[in-house]
Amino acid sequence: MEGCLIMNGKTMSEIALGDSASFTKTVTEADVVQFAGISGDFNPAHIDAVSAEKSMFGQRIAHGMLSAGFISTVLGTQLPGPGTIYMAQELRFTKPVYFGDTVTATCTVVERIEEKNRLK
């Protein structure tokens, strides 16, 4: 979590350094197909099994941004919660997510910027 602005979720006084929250999801073929339709990203690595078999991954993989979206789930529903404005993040994808993989996004508070009502 690079930065978020708290609006009406948990207040700054309710959040301490080191607080964290997580969201876990098993990624399905339906998730990937729906994400492709929503995002317009129909890369064969995600939707074409025959092409994906020839790729470096050997099978279809989920979109990286689908997994990254789980961070937004944590911020907007748990920590800080509803009304949070997600301002920035830095991503690095280290492994592919295959259909059937279970992914956990965890956000941990590492900095409080009280004068701006923001967390990192």
Tab-separated table of N, CA, C and O in Angstrom:
chain	number	residue	atom	x	y	z
A	1	MET	N	0.872	-1.159	0.000
A	1	MET	CA	0.000	0.000	0.000
A	1	MET	C	0.912	1.211	0.000
A	1	MET	O	1.536	1.512	1.000
A	2	GLU	N	1.004	1.902	-1.089
A	2	GLU	CA	1.861	3.078	-1.206
A	2	GLU	C	1.242	4.277	-0.513
A	2	GLU	O	1.916	5.068	0.102
A	3	GLY	N	-0.041	4.436	-0.609
A	3	GLY	CA	-0.698	5.547	0.057
A	3	GLY	C	-2.194	5.471	-0.113
A	3	GLY	O	-2.678	5.027	-1.136
A	4	CYS	N	-2.900	5.844	0.919
A	4	CYS	CA	-4.351	5.916	0.813
A	4	CYS	C	-4.845	7.027	1.723
A	4	CYS	O	-4.233	7.354	2.727
A	5	LEU	N	-5.937	7.615	1.334
A	5	LEU	CA	-6.577	8.692	2.071
A	5	LEU	C	-7.793	8.109	2.778
A	5	LEU	O	-8.616	7.451	2.148
A	6	ILE	N	-7.880	8.328	4.058
A	6	ILE	CA	-8.996	7.799	4.831
A	6	ILE	C	-10.169	8.762	4.754
A	6	ILE	O	-10.020	9.950	5.008
A	7	MET	N	-11.338	8.235	4.421
A	7	MET	CA	-12.523	9.085	4.371
A	7	MET	C	-13.520	8.690	5.454
A	7	MET	O	-13.793	9.465	6.337
A	8	ASN	N	-14.088	7.480	5.407
A	8	ASN	CA	-15.045	7.111	6.443
A	8	ASN	C	-14.915	5.665	6.901
A	8	ASN	O	-15.832	5.132	7.489
A	9	GLY	N	-13.765	5.041	6.639
A	9	GLY	CA	-13.483	3.726	7.200
A	9	GLY	C	-13.001	3.924	8.623
A	9	GLY	O	-13.477	4.796	9.344
A	10	LYS	N	-12.027	3.132	9.022
A	10	LYS	CA	-11.436	3.310	10.342
A	10	LYS	C	-10.745	4.670	10.391
A	10	LYS	O	-10.198	5.134	9.408
A	11	THR	N	-10.772	5.299	11.543
A	11	THR	CA	-10.128	6.602	11.698
A	11	THR	C	-8.650	6.417	12.013
A	11	THR	O	-8.212	5.325	12.394
A	12	MET	N	-7.880	7.487	11.880
A	12	MET	CA	-6.457	7.427	12.185
A	12	MET	C	-6.232	6.940	13.614
A	12	MET	O	-5.306	6.180	13.868
A	13	SER	N	-7.074	7.361	14.554
A	13	SER	CA	-6.889	6.956	15.953
A	13	SER	C	-7.146	5.458	16.155
A	13	SER	O	-6.727	4.892	17.158
A	14	GLU	N	-7.822	4.826	15.204
A	14	GLU	CA	-8.125	3.393	15.301
A	14	GLU	C	-7.078	2.525	14.600
A	14	GLU	O	-7.168	1.304	14.667
A	15	ILE	N	-6.102	3.145	13.947
A	15	ILE	CA	-5.122	2.405	13.149
A	15	ILE	C	-3.717	2.693	13.668
A	15	ILE	O	-3.329	3.846	13.823
A	16	ALA	N	-2.973	1.618	13.895
A	16	ALA	CA	-1.605	1.746	14.405
A	16	ALA	C	-0.612	1.205	13.385
A	16	ALA	O	-0.967	0.409	12.509
A	17	LEU	N	0.636	1.639	13.514
A	17	LEU	CA	1.700	1.055	12.704
A	17	LEU	C	1.706	-0.450	12.937
A	17	LEU	O	1.559	-0.904	14.075
A	18	GLY	N	1.849	-1.206	11.866
A	18	GLY	CA	1.875	-2.655	11.967
A	18	GLY	C	0.519	-3.316	11.819
A	18	GLY	O	0.447	-4.540	11.635
A	19	ASP	N	-0.572	-2.549	11.906
A	19	ASP	CA	-1.894	-3.140	11.668
A	19	ASP	C	-1.931	-3.697	10.255
A	19	ASP	O	-1.360	-3.121	9.330
A	20	SER	N	-2.620	-4.825	10.083
A	20	SER	CA	-2.714	-5.406	8.745
A	20	SER	C	-4.058	-6.088	8.563
A	20	SER	O	-4.757	-6.392	9.530
A	21	ALA	N	-4.389	-6.311	7.310
A	21	ALA	CA	-5.608	-7.019	6.943
A	21	ALA	C	-5.319	-7.761	5.649
A	21	ALA	O	-4.433	-7.375	4.878
A	22	SER	N	-6.079	-8.835	5.404
A	22	SER	CA	-5.838	-9.677	4.229
A	22	SER	C	-7.135	-10.057	3.538
A	22	SER	O	-8.209	-10.057	4.142
A	23	PHE	N	-6.996	-10.409	2.275
A	23	PHE	CA	-8.087	-10.952	1.471
A	23	PHE	C	-7.521	-12.147	0.720
A	23	PHE	O	-6.456	-12.047	0.103
A	24	THR	N	-8.217	-13.274	0.780
A	24	THR	CA	-7.770	-14.496	0.109
A	24	THR	C	-8.820	-14.928	-0.901
A	24	THR	O	-10.016	-14.912	-0.611
A	25	LYS	N	-8.355	-15.317	-2.084
A	25	LYS	CA	-9.259	-15.719	-3.171
A	25	LYS	C	-8.618	-16.822	-3.997
A	25	LYS	O	-7.435	-16.736	-4.333
A	26	THR	N	-9.373	-17.845	-4.320
A	26	THR	CA	-8.935	-18.843	-5.282
A	26	THR	C	-9.368	-18.347	-6.654
A	26	THR	O	-10.552	-18.093	-6.890
A	27	VAL	N	-8.401	-18.185	-7.544
A	27	VAL	CA	-8.651	-17.616	-8.872
A	27	VAL	C	-9.186	-18.706	-9.797
A	27	VAL	O	-8.575	-19.765	-9.951
A	28	THR	N	-10.327	-18.417	-10.406
A	28	THR	CA	-10.975	-19.385	-11.297
A	28	THR	C	-10.885	-18.940	-12.755
A	28	THR	O	-10.571	-17.782	-13.051
A	29	GLU	N	-11.205	-19.874	-13.630
A	29	GLU	CA	-11.263	-19.546	-15.054
A	29	GLU	C	-12.300	-18.453	-15.292
A	29	GLU	O	-12.069	-17.518	-16.070
A	30	ALA	N	-13.429	-18.536	-14.599
A	30	ALA	CA	-14.476	-17.515	-14.747
A	30	ALA	C	-13.964	-16.135	-14.344
A	30	ALA	O	-14.270	-15.144	-15.006
A	31	ASP	N	-13.179	-16.057	-13.278
A	31	ASP	CA	-12.599	-14.776	-12.859
A	31	ASP	C	-11.756	-14.180	-13.980
A	31	ASP	O	-11.843	-12.986	-14.276
A	32	VAL	N	-10.924	-15.017	-14.595
A	32	VAL	CA	-10.018	-14.545	-15.647
A	32	VAL	C	-10.804	-14.114	-16.881
A	32	VAL	O	-10.526	-13.060	-17.468
A	33	VAL	N	-11.790	-14.880	-17.269
A	33	VAL	CA	-12.610	-14.531	-18.444
A	33	VAL	C	-13.372	-13.233	-18.187
A	33	VAL	O	-13.428	-12.353	-19.050
A	34	GLN	N	-13.946	-13.094	-17.003
A	34	GLN	CA	-14.661	-11.862	-16.675
A	34	GLN	C	-13.716	-10.670	-16.650
A	34	GLN	O	-14.051	-9.595	-17.151
A	35	PHE	N	-12.521	-10.849	-16.086
A	35	PHE	CA	-11.551	-9.752	-16.046
A	35	PHE	C	-11.140	-9.366	-17.464
A	35	PHE	O	-11.007	-8.177	-17.774
A	36	ALA	N	-10.959	-10.350	-18.336
A	36	ALA	CA	-10.621	-10.054	-19.732
A	36	ALA	C	-11.725	-9.219	-20.371
A	36	ALA	O	-11.452	-8.227	-21.063
A	37	GLY	N	-12.963	-9.584	-20.132
A	37	GLY	CA	-14.079	-8.843	-20.698
A	37	GLY	C	-14.173	-7.428	-20.161
A	37	GLY	O	-14.433	-6.485	-20.908
A	38	ILE	N	-13.946	-7.266	-18.883
A	38	ILE	CA	-14.023	-5.945	-18.261
A	38	ILE	C	-12.862	-5.061	-18.698
A	38	ILE	O	-13.034	-3.894	-19.026
A	39	SER	N	-11.656	-5.636	-18.700
A	39	SER	CA	-10.457	-4.841	-18.985
A	39	SER	C	-10.156	-4.715	-20.476
A	39	SER	O	-9.438	-3.811	-20.886
A	40	GLY	N	-10.682	-5.652	-21.271
A	40	GLY	CA	-10.356	-5.669	-22.694
A	40	GLY	C	-9.042	-6.362	-23.000
A	40	GLY	O	-8.593	-6.387	-24.145
A	41	ASP	N	-8.405	-6.962	-21.987
A	41	ASP	CA	-7.128	-7.652	-22.161
A	41	ASP	C	-7.378	-9.119	-22.494
A	41	ASP	O	-7.545	-9.950	-21.615
A	42	PHE	N	-7.411	-9.402	-23.801
A	42	PHE	CA	-7.641	-10.762	-24.277
A	42	PHE	C	-6.345	-11.427	-24.715
A	42	PHE	O	-6.317	-12.213	-25.660
A	43	ASN	N	-5.251	-11.137	-24.022
A	43	ASN	CA	-3.971	-11.752	-24.304
A	43	ASN	C	-4.146	-13.274	-24.277
A	43	ASN	O	-4.717	-13.823	-23.331
A	44	PRO	N	-3.669	-13.966	-25.301
A	44	PRO	CA	-3.814	-15.431	-25.343
A	44	PRO	C	-3.225	-16.138	-24.117
A	44	PRO	O	-3.665	-17.233	-23.777
A	45	ALA	N	-2.270	-15.523	-23.448
A	45	ALA	CA	-1.694	-16.128	-22.239
A	45	ALA	C	-2.763	-16.346	-21.172
A	45	ALA	O	-2.618	-17.208	-20.301
A	46	HIS	N	-3.851	-15.585	-21.269
A	46	HIS	CA	-4.919	-15.670	-20.282
A	46	HIS	C	-6.127	-16.466	-20.770
A	46	HIS	O	-6.785	-17.118	-19.960
A	47	ILE	N	-6.412	-16.418	-22.069
A	47	ILE	CA	-7.694	-16.979	-22.524
A	47	ILE	C	-7.595	-18.087	-23.566
A	47	ILE	O	-8.582	-18.754	-23.836
A	48	ASP	N	-6.441	-18.313	-24.141
A	48	ASP	CA	-6.294	-19.309	-25.209
A	48	ASP	C	-5.382	-20.439	-24.735
A	48	ASP	O	-4.160	-20.309	-24.713
A	49	ALA	N	-5.987	-21.580	-24.360
A	49	ALA	CA	-5.229	-22.698	-23.795
A	49	ALA	C	-4.171	-23.217	-24.756
A	49	ALA	O	-3.050	-23.545	-24.339
A	50	VAL	N	-4.482	-23.288	-26.044
A	50	VAL	CA	-3.528	-23.820	-27.026
A	50	VAL	C	-2.300	-22.909	-27.119
A	50	VAL	O	-1.162	-23.381	-27.074
A	51	SER	N	-2.523	-21.603	-27.230
A	51	SER	CA	-1.402	-20.664	-27.279
A	51	SER	C	-0.625	-20.650	-25.968
A	51	SER	O	0.607	-20.617	-25.964
A	52	ALA	N	-1.339	-20.678	-24.870
A	52	ALA	CA	-0.696	-20.611	-23.562
A	52	ALA	C	0.192	-21.818	-23.299
A	52	ALA	O	1.223	-21.702	-22.630
A	53	GLU	N	-0.176	-22.975	-23.848
A	53	GLU	CA	0.652	-24.174	-23.679
A	53	GLU	C	2.038	-23.988	-24.283
A	53	GLU	O	3.006	-24.601	-23.835
A	54	LYS	N	2.141	-23.122	-25.283
A	54	LYS	CA	3.419	-22.867	-25.954
A	54	LYS	C	4.230	-21.770	-25.267
A	54	LYS	O	5.364	-21.513	-25.639
A	55	SER	N	3.640	-21.134	-24.262
A	55	SER	CA	4.306	-20.027	-23.579
A	55	SER	C	5.295	-20.547	-22.535
A	55	SER	O	5.353	-21.739	-22.244
A	56	MET	N	6.049	-19.650	-21.950
A	56	MET	CA	7.005	-20.021	-20.907
A	56	MET	C	6.333	-20.580	-19.650
A	56	MET	O	6.978	-21.265	-18.859
A	57	PHE	N	5.015	-20.352	-19.510
A	57	PHE	CA	4.296	-20.833	-18.333
A	57	PHE	C	3.650	-22.197	-18.562
A	57	PHE	O	3.265	-22.857	-17.613
A	58	GLY	N	3.483	-22.610	-19.826
A	58	GLY	CA	2.946	-23.925	-20.151
A	58	GLY	C	1.451	-24.076	-20.006
A	58	GLY	O	0.902	-25.125	-20.316
A	59	GLN	N	0.795	-23.052	-19.556
A	59	GLN	CA	-0.668	-23.066	-19.416
A	59	GLN	C	-1.149	-21.631	-19.214
A	59	GLN	O	-0.345	-20.719	-19.053
A	60	ARG	N	-2.466	-21.450	-19.222
A	60	ARG	CA	-3.015	-20.117	-19.037
A	60	ARG	C	-2.720	-19.593	-17.638
A	60	ARG	O	-2.656	-20.365	-16.680
A	61	ILE	N	-2.529	-18.290	-17.558
A	61	ILE	CA	-2.292	-17.623	-16.289
A	61	ILE	C	-3.299	-16.492	-16.114
A	61	ILE	O	-3.848	-15.976	-17.085
A	62	ALA	N	-3.497	-16.115	-14.872
A	62	ALA	CA	-4.370	-14.979	-14.565
A	62	ALA	C	-3.652	-13.676	-14.884
A	62	ALA	O	-2.422	-13.612	-14.868
A	63	HIS	N	-4.405	-12.656	-15.180
A	63	HIS	CA	-3.852	-11.317	-15.373
A	63	HIS	C	-3.191	-10.852	-14.073
A	63	HIS	O	-3.771	-11.013	-12.985
A	64	GLY	N	-2.038	-10.256	-14.175
A	64	GLY	CA	-1.380	-9.719	-12.984
A	64	GLY	C	-2.237	-8.692	-12.278
A	64	GLY	O	-2.293	-8.633	-11.043
A	65	MET	N	-2.922	-7.874	-13.060
A	65	MET	CA	-3.738	-6.820	-12.450
A	65	MET	C	-4.977	-7.377	-11.748
A	65	MET	O	-5.533	-6.702	-10.869
A	66	LEU	N	-5.396	-8.587	-12.093
A	66	LEU	CA	-6.491	-9.216	-11.348
A	66	LEU	C	-6.030	-9.448	-9.910
A	66	LEU	O	-6.715	-9.080	-8.961
A	67	SER	N	-4.858	-10.028	-9.757
A	67	SER	CA	-4.314	-10.246	-8.412
A	67	SER	C	-4.055	-8.920	-7.705
A	67	SER	O	-4.327	-8.776	-6.506
A	68	ALA	N	-3.524	-7.946	-8.426
A	68	ALA	CA	-3.253	-6.637	-7.829
A	68	ALA	C	-4.545	-5.992	-7.333
A	68	ALA	O	-4.537	-5.251	-6.341
A	69	GLY	N	-5.649	-6.282	-7.994
A	69	GLY	CA	-6.936	-5.740	-7.582
A	69	GLY	C	-7.361	-6.188	-6.195
A	69	GLY	O	-8.154	-5.521	-5.534
A	70	PHE	N	-6.804	-7.310	-5.731
A	70	PHE	CA	-7.155	-7.788	-4.396
A	70	PHE	C	-6.639	-6.837	-3.317
A	70	PHE	O	-7.178	-6.792	-2.216
A	71	ILE	N	-5.608	-6.065	-3.647
A	71	ILE	CA	-5.108	-5.054	-2.715
A	71	ILE	C	-6.202	-4.003	-2.494
A	71	ILE	O	-6.461	-3.572	-1.371
A	72	SER	N	-6.858	-3.618	-3.573
A	72	SER	CA	-7.950	-2.654	-3.478
A	72	SER	C	-9.075	-3.198	-2.601
A	72	SER	O	-9.703	-2.437	-1.846
A	73	THR	N	-9.313	-4.495	-2.678
A	73	THR	CA	-10.335	-5.121	-1.839
A	73	THR	C	-10.008	-4.930	-0.360
A	73	THR	O	-10.879	-4.566	0.436
A	74	VAL	N	-8.755	-5.184	-0.002
A	74	VAL	CA	-8.347	-5.009	1.401
A	74	VAL	C	-8.537	-3.560	1.837
A	74	VAL	O	-9.149	-3.282	2.869
A	75	LEU	N	-8.021	-2.628	1.041
A	75	LEU	CA	-8.074	-1.212	1.415
A	75	LEU	C	-9.508	-0.691	1.501
A	75	LEU	O	-9.847	0.065	2.407
A	76	GLY	N	-10.346	-1.083	0.560
A	76	GLY	CA	-11.696	-0.540	0.494
A	76	GLY	C	-12.723	-1.214	1.377
A	76	GLY	O	-13.808	-0.676	1.575
A	77	THR	N	-12.366	-2.397	1.917
A	77	THR	CA	-13.351	-3.103	2.735
A	77	THR	C	-12.905	-3.357	4.170
A	77	THR	O	-13.750	-3.587	5.023
A	78	GLN	N	-11.582	-3.326	4.408
A	78	GLN	CA	-11.111	-3.703	5.745
A	78	GLN	C	-10.202	-2.670	6.404
A	78	GLN	O	-10.450	-2.252	7.529
A	79	LEU	N	-9.135	-2.318	5.747
A	79	LEU	CA	-8.132	-1.448	6.358
A	79	LEU	C	-7.623	-0.435	5.356
A	79	LEU	O	-6.913	-0.814	4.428
A	80	PRO	N	-8.006	0.804	5.465
A	80	PRO	CA	-8.855	1.431	6.476
A	80	PRO	C	-10.336	1.119	6.335
A	80	PRO	O	-11.079	1.207	7.307
A	81	GLY	N	-10.813	0.754	5.133
A	81	GLY	CA	-12.204	0.367	4.977
A	81	GLY	C	-12.980	1.262	4.031
A	81	GLY	O	-12.395	2.034	3.257
A	82	PRO	N	-14.311	1.170	4.065
A	82	PRO	CA	-15.163	1.905	3.137
A	82	PRO	C	-14.836	3.397	3.073
A	82	PRO	O	-14.593	4.036	4.092
A	83	GLY	N	-14.815	3.906	1.846
A	83	GLY	CA	-14.532	5.311	1.614
A	83	GLY	C	-13.062	5.613	1.378
A	83	GLY	O	-12.707	6.721	1.010
A	84	THR	N	-12.190	4.615	1.571
A	84	THR	CA	-10.755	4.821	1.371
A	84	THR	C	-10.472	5.154	-0.085
A	84	THR	O	-11.022	4.534	-0.995
A	85	ILE	N	-9.623	6.117	-0.303
A	85	ILE	CA	-9.173	6.473	-1.645
A	85	ILE	C	-7.756	5.928	-1.797
A	85	ILE	O	-6.834	6.354	-1.107
A	86	TYR	N	-7.621	4.976	-2.687
A	86	TYR	CA	-6.376	4.268	-2.952
A	86	TYR	C	-5.573	5.132	-3.910
A	86	TYR	O	-5.984	5.366	-5.033
A	87	MET	N	-4.431	5.645	-3.480
A	87	MET	CA	-3.717	6.666	-4.244
A	87	MET	C	-2.534	6.156	-5.059
A	87	MET	O	-2.223	6.734	-6.095
A	88	ALA	N	-1.842	5.132	-4.599
A	88	ALA	CA	-0.654	4.678	-5.327
A	88	ALA	C	-0.216	3.311	-4.835
A	88	ALA	O	-0.555	2.907	-3.722
A	89	GLN	N	0.517	2.634	-5.692
A	89	GLN	CA	1.149	1.381	-5.300
A	89	GLN	C	2.309	1.106	-6.236
A	89	GLN	O	2.380	1.649	-7.337
A	90	GLU	N	3.194	0.252	-5.789
A	90	GLU	CA	4.307	-0.220	-6.615
A	90	GLU	C	4.197	-1.732	-6.646
A	90	GLU	O	4.058	-2.371	-5.602
A	91	LEU	N	4.229	-2.311	-7.847
A	91	LEU	CA	4.042	-3.750	-8.006
A	91	LEU	C	5.268	-4.416	-8.619
A	91	LEU	O	5.962	-3.823	-9.442
A	92	ARG	N	5.458	-5.668	-8.218
A	92	ARG	CA	6.449	-6.514	-8.868
A	92	ARG	C	5.869	-7.916	-8.859
A	92	ARG	O	5.578	-8.465	-7.796
A	93	PHE	N	5.670	-8.488	-10.024
A	93	PHE	CA	5.100	-9.824	-10.125
A	93	PHE	C	6.239	-10.833	-10.128
A	93	PHE	O	7.089	-10.816	-11.013
A	94	THR	N	6.259	-11.725	-9.144
A	94	THR	CA	7.372	-12.662	-9.006
A	94	THR	C	7.045	-14.074	-9.477
A	94	THR	O	7.958	-14.841	-9.769
A	95	LYS	N	5.764	-14.408	-9.536
A	95	LYS	CA	5.347	-15.735	-9.987
A	95	LYS	C	4.000	-15.616	-10.691
A	95	LYS	O	3.193	-14.755	-10.353
A	96	PRO	N	3.745	-16.505	-11.641
A	96	PRO	CA	2.428	-16.483	-12.287
A	96	PRO	C	1.356	-17.027	-11.349
A	96	PRO	O	1.651	-17.806	-10.436
A	97	VAL	N	0.131	-16.597	-11.579
A	97	VAL	CA	-1.020	-17.147	-10.869
A	97	VAL	C	-1.785	-17.987	-11.884
A	97	VAL	O	-2.226	-17.486	-12.919
A	98	TYR	N	-1.899	-19.282	-11.596
A	98	TYR	CA	-2.603	-20.212	-12.468
A	98	TYR	C	-4.044	-20.364	-11.995
A	98	TYR	O	-4.362	-20.095	-10.836
A	99	PHE	N	-4.903	-20.826	-12.878
A	99	PHE	CA	-6.285	-21.096	-12.512
A	99	PHE	C	-6.254	-22.113	-11.368
A	99	PHE	O	-5.535	-23.108	-11.415
A	100	GLY	N	-7.021	-21.866	-10.344
A	100	GLY	CA	-7.060	-22.752	-9.184
A	100	GLY	C	-6.106	-22.357	-8.071
A	100	GLY	O	-6.213	-22.877	-6.957
A	101	ASP	N	-5.170	-21.439	-8.340
A	101	ASP	CA	-4.265	-20.969	-7.288
A	101	ASP	C	-5.030	-20.082	-6.298
A	101	ASP	O	-5.919	-19.336	-6.689
A	102	THR	N	-4.640	-20.160	-5.047
A	102	THR	CA	-5.209	-19.301	-4.020
A	102	THR	C	-4.197	-18.207	-3.705
A	102	THR	O	-3.038	-18.494	-3.425
A	103	VAL	N	-4.664	-16.963	-3.798
A	103	VAL	CA	-3.813	-15.790	-3.616
A	103	VAL	C	-4.289	-15.024	-2.384
A	103	VAL	O	-5.498	-14.868	-2.175
A	104	THR	N	-3.343	-14.538	-1.596
A	104	THR	CA	-3.675	-13.695	-0.447
A	104	THR	C	-2.998	-12.346	-0.608
A	104	THR	O	-1.778	-12.286	-0.801
A	105	ALA	N	-3.786	-11.286	-0.553
A	105	ALA	CA	-3.256	-9.918	-0.550
A	105	ALA	C	-3.300	-9.432	0.889
A	105	ALA	O	-4.356	-9.476	1.531
A	106	THR	N	-2.159	-8.992	1.396
A	106	THR	CA	-2.077	-8.475	2.758
A	106	THR	C	-1.526	-7.058	2.713
A	106	THR	O	-0.516	-6.804	2.053
A	107	CYS	N	-2.190	-6.154	3.394
A	107	CYS	CA	-1.741	-4.761	3.499
A	107	CYS	C	-1.390	-4.491	4.955
A	107	CYS	O	-2.167	-4.820	5.854
A	108	THR	N	-0.216	-3.899	5.154
A	108	THR	CA	0.271	-3.579	6.499
A	108	THR	C	0.623	-2.100	6.570
A	108	THR	O	1.286	-1.580	5.670
A	109	VAL	N	0.194	-1.443	7.614
A	109	VAL	CA	0.479	-0.023	7.801
A	109	VAL	C	1.949	0.129	8.204
A	109	VAL	O	2.386	-0.422	9.209
A	110	VAL	N	2.695	0.895	7.388
A	110	VAL	CA	4.121	1.122	7.673
A	110	VAL	C	4.427	2.582	7.990
A	110	VAL	O	5.510	2.886	8.486
A	111	GLU	N	3.471	3.465	7.699
A	111	GLU	CA	3.677	4.886	8.010
A	111	GLU	C	2.322	5.560	8.165
A	111	GLU	O	1.377	5.258	7.450
A	112	ARG	N	2.252	6.470	9.134
A	112	ARG	CA	1.054	7.287	9.347
A	112	ARG	C	1.430	8.733	9.064
A	112	ARG	O	2.401	9.241	9.604
A	113	ILE	N	0.654	9.391	8.221
A	113	ILE	CA	0.880	10.807	7.910
A	113	ILE	C	-0.372	11.545	8.391
A	113	ILE	O	-1.277	11.840	7.615
A	114	GLU	N	-0.405	11.791	9.672
A	114	GLU	CA	-1.623	12.292	10.314
A	114	GLU	C	-2.067	13.652	9.792
A	114	GLU	O	-3.271	13.894	9.630
A	115	GLU	N	-1.119	14.545	9.500
A	115	GLU	CA	-1.496	15.884	9.053
A	115	GLU	C	-2.235	15.850	7.708
A	115	GLU	O	-2.989	16.773	7.388
A	116	LYS	N	-2.071	14.778	6.937
A	116	LYS	CA	-2.774	14.645	5.663
A	116	LYS	C	-3.838	13.553	5.701
A	116	LYS	O	-4.466	13.256	4.697
A	117	ASN	N	-4.030	12.934	6.881
A	117	ASN	CA	-4.992	11.849	7.045
A	117	ASN	C	-4.710	10.708	6.074
A	117	ASN	O	-5.603	10.172	5.430
A	118	ARG	N	-3.422	10.324	5.978
A	118	ARG	CA	-2.996	9.283	5.040
A	118	ARG	C	-2.183	8.208	5.727
A	118	ARG	O	-1.541	8.443	6.755
A	119	LEU	N	-2.208	7.042	5.109
A	119	LEU	CA	-1.411	5.910	5.564
A	119	LEU	C	-0.582	5.379	4.418
A	119	LEU	O	-0.971	5.465	3.264
A	120	LYS	N	0.556	4.793	4.747
A	120	LYS	CA	1.335	4.006	3.796
A	120	LYS	C	1.441	2.618	4.375
A	120	LYS	O	1.521	2.426	5.569
